[in-house]
PDB file of C-alpha atoms in Angstrom:
ATOM      1  CA  MET W   1       9.255  -1.409  16.034  1.00 88.00           C
ATOM      2  CA  LYS W   2       9.928   0.346  12.734  1.00 91.00           C
ATOM      3  CA  ALA W   3       8.058   0.244   9.426  1.00 90.00           C
ATOM      4  CA  GLY W   4      11.070  -1.474   7.862  1.00 88.00           C
ATOM      5  CA  ASP W   5      10.650  -4.335  10.363  1.00 88.00           C
ATOM      6  CA  VAL W   6       7.064  -4.898   9.234  1.00 88.00           C
ATOM      7  CA  VAL W   7       7.455  -4.840   5.429  1.00 84.00           C
ATOM      8  CA  SER W   8       7.398  -8.446   4.327  1.00 68.00           C
ATOM      9  CA  ARG W   9       4.938  -8.805   1.479  1.00 64.00           C
ATOM     10  CA  PRO W  10       6.498  -9.033  -1.986  1.00 66.00           C
ATOM     11  CA  LEU W  11       6.541  -5.787  -3.878  1.00 84.00           C
ATOM     12  CA  VAL W  12       3.838  -5.601  -6.503  1.00 91.00           C
ATOM     13  CA  ALA W  13       4.057  -2.456  -8.599  1.00 94.00           C
ATOM     14  CA  VAL W  14       3.027  -1.108 -11.976  1.00 96.00           C
ATOM     15  CA  GLU W  15       4.590   1.285 -14.450  1.00 97.00           C
ATOM     16  CA  PRO W  16       2.992   4.488 -15.740  1.00 97.00           C
ATOM     17  CA  LEU W  17       2.335   3.068 -19.210  1.00 96.00           C
ATOM     18  CA  ASP W  18       0.674  -0.133 -17.957  1.00 96.00           C
ATOM     19  CA  PHE W  19      -3.040  -0.399 -18.631  1.00 95.00           C
ATOM     20  CA  VAL W  20      -5.396   0.365 -15.742  1.00 94.00           C
ATOM     21  CA  ARG W  21      -7.073  -3.019 -16.189  1.00 93.00           C
ATOM     22  CA  HIS W  22      -3.688  -4.673 -15.501  1.00 96.00           C
ATOM     23  CA  ALA W  23      -3.272  -2.679 -12.267  1.00 96.00           C
ATOM     24  CA  ASP W  24      -6.835  -3.494 -11.227  1.00 94.00           C
ATOM     25  CA  GLY W  25      -6.240  -7.204 -11.851  1.00 95.00           C
ATOM     26  CA  LEU W  26      -3.024  -7.187  -9.803  1.00 95.00           C
ATOM     27  CA  MET W  27      -4.844  -5.565  -6.888  1.00 93.00           C
ATOM     28  CA  ASP W  28      -7.526  -8.236  -7.107  1.00 94.00           C
ATOM     29  CA  ASP W  29      -4.929 -11.030  -7.299  1.00 94.00           C
ATOM     30  CA  TYR W  30      -2.978  -9.792  -4.273  1.00 88.00           C
ATOM     31  CA  GLY W  31      -5.860  -8.403  -2.203  1.00 86.00           C
ATOM     32  CA  LEU W  32      -4.556  -4.826  -2.330  1.00 86.00           C
ATOM     33  CA  THR W  33      -6.300  -1.484  -2.619  1.00 88.00           C
ATOM     34  CA  LEU W  34      -3.214   0.456  -3.743  1.00 91.00           C
ATOM     35  CA  LEU W  35      -0.213  -0.184  -5.974  1.00 94.00           C
ATOM     36  CA  PRO W  36       2.942   1.887  -6.212  1.00 95.00           C
ATOM     37  CA  VAL W  37       3.729   3.260  -9.641  1.00 96.00           C
ATOM     38  CA  VAL W  38       7.418   3.087 -10.532  1.00 95.00           C
ATOM     39  CA  ASP W  39       9.312   4.362 -13.540  1.00 94.00           C
ATOM     40  CA  HIS W  40      12.690   2.679 -14.033  1.00 91.00           C
ATOM     41  CA  GLY W  41      12.542   1.589 -10.386  1.00 85.00           C
ATOM     42  CA  VAL W  42      11.856   5.087  -9.019  1.00 92.00           C
ATOM     43  CA  PHE W  43       8.614   5.821  -7.145  1.00 94.00           C
ATOM     44  CA  CYS W  44       6.354   8.295  -8.954  1.00 95.00           C
ATOM     45  CA  GLY W  45       2.891   7.816  -7.413  1.00 95.00           C
ATOM     46  CA  VAL W  46       0.154   5.312  -6.658  1.00 96.00           C
ATOM     47  CA  VAL W  47      -2.903   3.871  -8.320  1.00 96.00           C
ATOM     48  CA  THR W  48      -5.866   2.765  -6.206  1.00 93.00           C
ATOM     49  CA  LYS W  49      -8.941   0.608  -6.692  1.00 92.00           C
ATOM     50  CA  ALA W  50     -10.975   3.828  -6.717  1.00 90.00           C
ATOM     51  CA  ASP W  51      -8.740   5.276  -9.460  1.00 90.00           C
ATOM     52  CA  CYS W  52      -9.317   2.140 -11.535  1.00 89.00           C
ATOM     53  CA  ALA W  53     -13.089   2.316 -11.045  1.00 87.00           C
ATOM     54  CA  THR W  54     -13.100   5.955 -12.138  1.00 83.00           C
ATOM     55  CA  ALA W  55     -10.995   5.136 -15.202  1.00 78.00           C
ATOM     56  CA  ARG W  56     -13.473   2.512 -16.359  1.00 69.00           C
ATOM     57  CA  THR W  57     -16.086   5.237 -16.852  1.00 67.00           C
ATOM     58  CA  GLY W  58     -13.810   7.331 -19.064  1.00 60.00           C
ATOM     59  CA  ARG W  59     -11.403   6.426 -21.837  1.00 64.00           C
ATOM     60  CA  ARG W  60     -11.597   3.096 -23.596  1.00 78.00           C
ATOM     61  CA  ALA W  61      -8.162   1.744 -22.522  1.00 83.00           C
ATOM     62  CA  PRO W  62      -6.707   4.150 -19.959  1.00 91.00           C
ATOM     63  CA  LYS W  63      -3.127   3.879 -18.774  1.00 94.00           C
ATOM     64  CA  VAL W  64      -1.958   4.076 -15.171  1.00 95.00           C
ATOM     65  CA  CYS W  65      -0.345   7.477 -15.848  1.00 94.00           C
ATOM     66  CA  ASP W  66      -3.814   8.835 -16.680  1.00 92.00           C
ATOM     67  CA  VAL W  67      -5.230   8.057 -13.237  1.00 93.00           C
ATOM     68  CA  MET W  68      -2.301   7.764 -10.789  1.00 94.00           C
ATOM     69  CA  THR W  69      -2.063  10.184  -7.872  1.00 94.00           C
ATOM     70  CA  GLN W  70       0.316  11.113  -5.096  1.00 93.00           C
ATOM     71  CA  PRO W  71      -0.398   9.219  -1.882  1.00 90.00           C
ATOM     72  CA  ALA W  72      -1.698  11.020   1.183  1.00 88.00           C
ATOM     73  CA  LEU W  73       0.966   9.237   3.202  1.00 93.00           C
ATOM     74  CA  THR W  74       4.216   7.330   2.689  1.00 94.00           C
ATOM     75  CA  ALA W  75       6.500   5.664   5.210  1.00 94.00           C
ATOM     76  CA  GLY W  76      10.244   5.440   5.547  1.00 94.00           C
ATOM     77  CA  LEU W  77      12.105   2.435   6.912  1.00 92.00           C
ATOM     78  CA  GLU W  78      12.755   4.128  10.251  1.00 94.00           C
ATOM     79  CA  MET W  79       9.202   5.362  10.866  1.00 94.00           C
ATOM     80  CA  ASP W  80       7.817   4.067  14.133  1.00 94.00           C
ATOM     81  CA  ALA W  81       5.096   1.475  13.415  1.00 93.00           C
ATOM     82  CA  ALA W  82       2.768   2.834  16.120  1.00 93.00           C
ATOM     83  CA  ASP W  83       3.120   6.354  14.702  1.00 95.00           C
ATOM     84  CA  LEU W  84       2.483   4.972  11.231  1.00 95.00           C
ATOM     85  CA  TYR W  85      -0.720   3.276  12.389  1.00 94.00           C
ATOM     86  CA  THR W  86      -1.883   6.528  14.005  1.00 95.00           C
ATOM     87  CA  ALA W  87      -1.146   8.483  10.818  1.00 95.00           C
ATOM     88  CA  MET W  88      -2.906   5.890   8.654  1.00 94.00           C
ATOM     89  CA  THR W  89      -5.987   6.191  10.860  1.00 94.00           C
ATOM     90  CA  LEU W  90      -5.815   9.995  10.876  1.00 95.00           C
ATOM     91  CA  TYR W  91      -5.473  10.249   7.087  1.00 93.00           C
ATOM     92  CA  GLU W  92      -8.007   7.428   6.586  1.00 92.00           C
ATOM     93  CA  VAL W  93      -5.693   5.383   4.351  1.00 90.00           C
ATOM     94  CA  LEU W  94      -5.685   1.607   4.244  1.00 89.00           C
ATOM     95  CA  SER W  95      -2.181   1.170   2.830  1.00 89.00           C
ATOM     96  CA  VAL W  96       1.026   3.118   2.317  1.00 92.00           C
ATOM     97  CA  PRO W  97       4.107   2.645   0.186  1.00 93.00           C
ATOM     98  CA  VAL W  98       7.343   2.185   2.138  1.00 93.00           C
ATOM     99  CA  LEU W  99      10.144   4.170   0.506  1.00 93.00           C
ATOM    100  CA  HIS W 100      13.919   4.281   0.820  1.00 92.00           C
ATOM    101  CA  GLU W 101      15.921   6.795  -1.213  1.00 92.00           C
ATOM    102  CA  GLY W 102      13.148   7.200  -3.778  1.00 89.00           C
ATOM    103  CA  HIS W 103      12.614   3.475  -4.282  1.00 91.00           C
ATOM    104  CA  VAL W 104       9.603   1.472  -3.120  1.00 92.00           C
ATOM    105  CA  LEU W 105      10.430  -1.432  -0.835  1.00 90.00           C
ATOM    106  CA  GLY W 106       6.869  -2.573  -0.289  1.00 89.00           C
ATOM    107  CA  VAL W 107       3.386  -1.613   0.764  1.00 89.00           C
ATOM    108  CA  LEU W 108       2.059  -1.809   4.300  1.00 91.00           C
ATOM    109  CA  THR W 109      -1.610  -2.132   5.077  1.00 90.00           C
ATOM    110  CA  ARG W 110      -3.196  -0.929   8.286  1.00 91.00           C
ATOM    111  CA  ARG W 111      -3.799  -4.561   9.143  1.00 91.00           C
ATOM    112  CA  ASP W 112      -0.101  -5.438   8.604  1.00 89.00           C
ATOM    113  CA  VAL W 113       0.942  -2.734  11.038  1.00 92.00           C
ATOM    114  CA  LEU W 114      -1.694  -3.590  13.641  1.00 91.00           C
ATOM    115  CA  GLU W 115      -0.800  -7.297  13.527  1.00 91.00           C
ATOM    116  CA  ALA W 116       2.892  -6.512  13.938  1.00 89.00           C
ATOM    117  CA  LEU W 117       2.179  -4.224  16.871  1.00 89.00           C
ATOM    118  CA  SER W 118      -0.122  -6.771  18.511  1.00 87.00           C
ATOM    119  CA  HIS W 119       2.658  -9.380  18.547  1.00 79.00           C
ATOM    120  CA  GLY W 120       4.651  -7.076  20.807  1.00 60.00           C
ATOM    121  CA  ASP W 121       1.767  -6.287  23.165  1.00 52.00           C
ATOM    122  CA  PRO W 122       0.781  -9.101  25.550  1.00 52.00           C
ATOM    123  CA  HIS W 123      -2.696  -7.588  26.123  1.00 46.00           C
ATOM    124  CA  LEU W 124      -3.470  -7.413  22.411  1.00 43.00           C
ATOM    125  CA  ARG W 125      -1.965 -10.867  21.879  1.00 43.00           C
ATOM    126  CA  ALA W 126      -4.158 -12.363  24.644  1.00 44.00           C
ATOM    127  CA  GLY W 127      -7.264 -10.665  23.230  1.00 44.00           C
ATOM    128  CA  HIS W 128      -6.403 -11.882  19.741  1.00 44.00           C
ATOM    129  CA  ALA W 129      -5.959 -15.447  20.978  1.00 44.00           C
ATOM    130  CA  ALA W 130      -9.256 -15.314  22.880  1.00 43.00           C
ATOM    131  CA  HIS W 131     -11.008 -13.955  19.793  1.00 43.00           C
ATOM    132  CA  ASP W 132      -9.521 -16.667  17.546  1.00 44.00           C
ATOM    133  CA  GLY W 133     -10.013 -19.416  19.962  1.00 44.00           C
TER     134      GLY W 133
END
């Protein structure tokens, strides 16, 4: 299974000149901890909940470009989902942008990847059903 097979959530992104409070609100609305930052459709970084919290202690109305960073990890469409999960665990990241030719296609969370992998593993599926049931 590839990362491109798992990406299904609608893309929620912000632009560099958006206000941090807007990015923070979008993350709250969609239950995300990271948003891709795009400029004219091209990926240029990420903004996280932690970045937003830090920004609130500084300038009065900070913009995303003031606090955005480069992600520790990104994924391509062809990246193996199991390898992606391992890398996400290793780098201690909860979500990664999925990129194709410089454009963001979506964001995958660790949970998204684990759930997708568990559907293909009968042992994990049985354990999940027993846990839910």
